[in-house]
CSV table of C-alpha atoms in Angstrom, one decimal:
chain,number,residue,atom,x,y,z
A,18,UNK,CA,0.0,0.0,0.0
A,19,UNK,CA,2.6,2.1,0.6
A,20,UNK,CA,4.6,1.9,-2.3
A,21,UNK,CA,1.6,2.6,-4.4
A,22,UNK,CA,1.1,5.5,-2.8
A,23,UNK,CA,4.8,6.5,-2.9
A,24,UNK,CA,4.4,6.0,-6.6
A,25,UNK,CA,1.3,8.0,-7.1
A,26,UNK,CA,3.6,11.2,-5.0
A,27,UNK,CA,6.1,10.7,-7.7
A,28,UNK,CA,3.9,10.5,-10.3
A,29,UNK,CA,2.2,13.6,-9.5
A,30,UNK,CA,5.8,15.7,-8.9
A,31,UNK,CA,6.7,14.4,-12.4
A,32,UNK,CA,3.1,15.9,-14.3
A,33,UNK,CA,3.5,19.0,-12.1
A,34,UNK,CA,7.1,19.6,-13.4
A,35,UNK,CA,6.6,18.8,-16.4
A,36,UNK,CA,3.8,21.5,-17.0
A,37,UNK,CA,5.4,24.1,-15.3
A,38,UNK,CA,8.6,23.6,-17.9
A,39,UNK,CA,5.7,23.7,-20.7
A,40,UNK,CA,4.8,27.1,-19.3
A,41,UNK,CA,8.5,28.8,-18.5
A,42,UNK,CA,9.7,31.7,-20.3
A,43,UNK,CA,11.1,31.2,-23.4
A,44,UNK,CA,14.4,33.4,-25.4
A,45,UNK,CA,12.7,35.0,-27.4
A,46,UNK,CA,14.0,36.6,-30.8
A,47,UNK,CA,14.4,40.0,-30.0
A,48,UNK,CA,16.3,39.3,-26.7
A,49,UNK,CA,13.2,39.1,-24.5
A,50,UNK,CA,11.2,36.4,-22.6
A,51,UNK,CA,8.6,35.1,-24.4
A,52,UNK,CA,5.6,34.6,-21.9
A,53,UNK,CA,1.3,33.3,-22.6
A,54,UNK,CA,-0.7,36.2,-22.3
A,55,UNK,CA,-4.0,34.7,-22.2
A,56,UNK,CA,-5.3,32.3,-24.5
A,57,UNK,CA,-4.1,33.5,-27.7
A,58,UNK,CA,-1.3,35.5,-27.1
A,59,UNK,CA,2.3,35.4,-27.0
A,60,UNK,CA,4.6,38.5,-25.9
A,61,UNK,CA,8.0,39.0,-25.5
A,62,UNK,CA,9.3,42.1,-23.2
A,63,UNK,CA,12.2,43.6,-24.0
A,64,UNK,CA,14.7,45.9,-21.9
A,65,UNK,CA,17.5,46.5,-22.3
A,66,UNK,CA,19.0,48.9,-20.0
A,67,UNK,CA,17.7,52.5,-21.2
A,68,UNK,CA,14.1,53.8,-20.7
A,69,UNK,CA,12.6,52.4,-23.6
A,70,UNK,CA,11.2,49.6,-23.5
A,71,UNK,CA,9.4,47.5,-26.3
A,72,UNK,CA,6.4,44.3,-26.0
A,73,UNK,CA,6.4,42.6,-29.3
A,74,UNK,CA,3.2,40.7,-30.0
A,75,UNK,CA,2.3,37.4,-31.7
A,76,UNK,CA,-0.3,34.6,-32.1
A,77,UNK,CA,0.3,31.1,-30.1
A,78,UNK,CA,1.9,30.3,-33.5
A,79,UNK,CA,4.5,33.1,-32.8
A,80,UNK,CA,3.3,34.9,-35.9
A,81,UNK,CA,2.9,38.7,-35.6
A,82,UNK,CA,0.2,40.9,-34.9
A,83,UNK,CA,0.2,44.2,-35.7
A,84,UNK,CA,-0.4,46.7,-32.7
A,85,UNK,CA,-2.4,49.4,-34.3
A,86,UNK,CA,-5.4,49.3,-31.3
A,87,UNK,CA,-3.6,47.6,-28.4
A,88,UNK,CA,-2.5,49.1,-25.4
A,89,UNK,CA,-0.4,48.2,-22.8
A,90,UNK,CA,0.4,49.0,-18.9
A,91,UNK,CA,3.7,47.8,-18.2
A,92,UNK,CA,4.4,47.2,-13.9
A,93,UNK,CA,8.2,46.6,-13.3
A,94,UNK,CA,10.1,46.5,-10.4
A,95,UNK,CA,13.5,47.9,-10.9
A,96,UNK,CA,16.0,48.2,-7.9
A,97,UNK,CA,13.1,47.6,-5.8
A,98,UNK,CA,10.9,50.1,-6.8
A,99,UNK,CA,7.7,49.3,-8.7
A,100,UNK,CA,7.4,51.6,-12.2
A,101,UNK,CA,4.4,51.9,-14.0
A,102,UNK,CA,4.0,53.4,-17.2
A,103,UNK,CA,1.7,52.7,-20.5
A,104,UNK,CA,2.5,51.1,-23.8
A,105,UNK,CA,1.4,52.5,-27.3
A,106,UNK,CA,1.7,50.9,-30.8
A,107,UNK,CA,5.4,51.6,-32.1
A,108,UNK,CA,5.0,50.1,-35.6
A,109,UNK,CA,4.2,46.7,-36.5
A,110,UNK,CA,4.2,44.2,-34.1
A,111,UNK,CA,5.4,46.8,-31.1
A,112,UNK,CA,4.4,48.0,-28.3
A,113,UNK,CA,6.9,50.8,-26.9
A,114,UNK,CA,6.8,52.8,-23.5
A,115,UNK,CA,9.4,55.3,-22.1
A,116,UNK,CA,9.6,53.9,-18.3
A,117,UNK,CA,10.6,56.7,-15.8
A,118,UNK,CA,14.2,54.8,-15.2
A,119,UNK,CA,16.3,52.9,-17.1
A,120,UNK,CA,15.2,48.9,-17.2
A,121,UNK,CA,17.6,46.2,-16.9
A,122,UNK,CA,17.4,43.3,-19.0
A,123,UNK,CA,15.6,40.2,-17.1
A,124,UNK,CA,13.7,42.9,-15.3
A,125,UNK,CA,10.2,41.3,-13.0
A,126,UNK,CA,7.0,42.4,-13.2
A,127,UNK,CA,4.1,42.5,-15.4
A,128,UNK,CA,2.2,43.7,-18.3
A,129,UNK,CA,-1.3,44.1,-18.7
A,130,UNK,CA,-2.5,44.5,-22.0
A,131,UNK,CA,-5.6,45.9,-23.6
A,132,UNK,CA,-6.5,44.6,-26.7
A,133,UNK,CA,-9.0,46.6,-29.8
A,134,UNK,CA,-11.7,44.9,-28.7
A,135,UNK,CA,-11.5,45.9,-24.8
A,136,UNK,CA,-10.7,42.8,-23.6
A,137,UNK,CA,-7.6,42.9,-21.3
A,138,UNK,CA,-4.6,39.8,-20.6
A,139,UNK,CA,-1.7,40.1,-18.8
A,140,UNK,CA,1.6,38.4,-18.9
A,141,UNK,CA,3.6,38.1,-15.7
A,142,UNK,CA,8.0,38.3,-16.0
């Protein structure tokens, strides 16, 4: 009895990992983490030490989607302090915002995004 239930605990820590690694940030190819936002979006956040910062958007098939009509909050915490500042479309599939510090690379936090419809997702770094 015990050893099935030993294998059942082992069994369940094996699915659990496993999803969470189906789930992780990926490199993206601008440099970024590529995170799920929602159920149909991928995004990728990029910093890279200055003040701009740049959220390119794709479909789950990592195709791009132009921005004209999103929006986007961006909520980072850099050297421990939490920055907020909003995202308009920068051409293509971009989203650009000028954060009130300069952002490292890597940086935490979140974005929520809005999309033309008014339906809001958010991806979490």
């Amino acid at each position: 009895m015990a050893m099935y239930r030993l294998l059942a605990v082992a069994l369940a820590a094996l699915l659990l990992s496993t999803s969470a690694q189906a789930h992780a940030p990926q490199a993206g190819p601008n440099g970024g983490k590529v995170i799920h936002a929602g159920a149909n979006y991928h995004v990728e956040l990029v910093a890279s030490g200055t003040t701009e910062v740049v959220l390119h958007l794709t479909d789950m098939n990592d195709k791009p989607i132009a921005a004209d009509g999103y929006r986007a909050t961006a909520i980072l915490v850099v050297n421990g302090q939490t920055i907020r500042f909003p995202m308009q479309p920068g051409g293509g599939s971009r989203l650009v915002g000028t954060a009130p510090v300069a952002v490292p690379a890597g940086v935490r936090g979140a974005v929520q995004i809005t999309t033309p419809q008014g339906a809001t997702v958010q991806a979490r770094y």
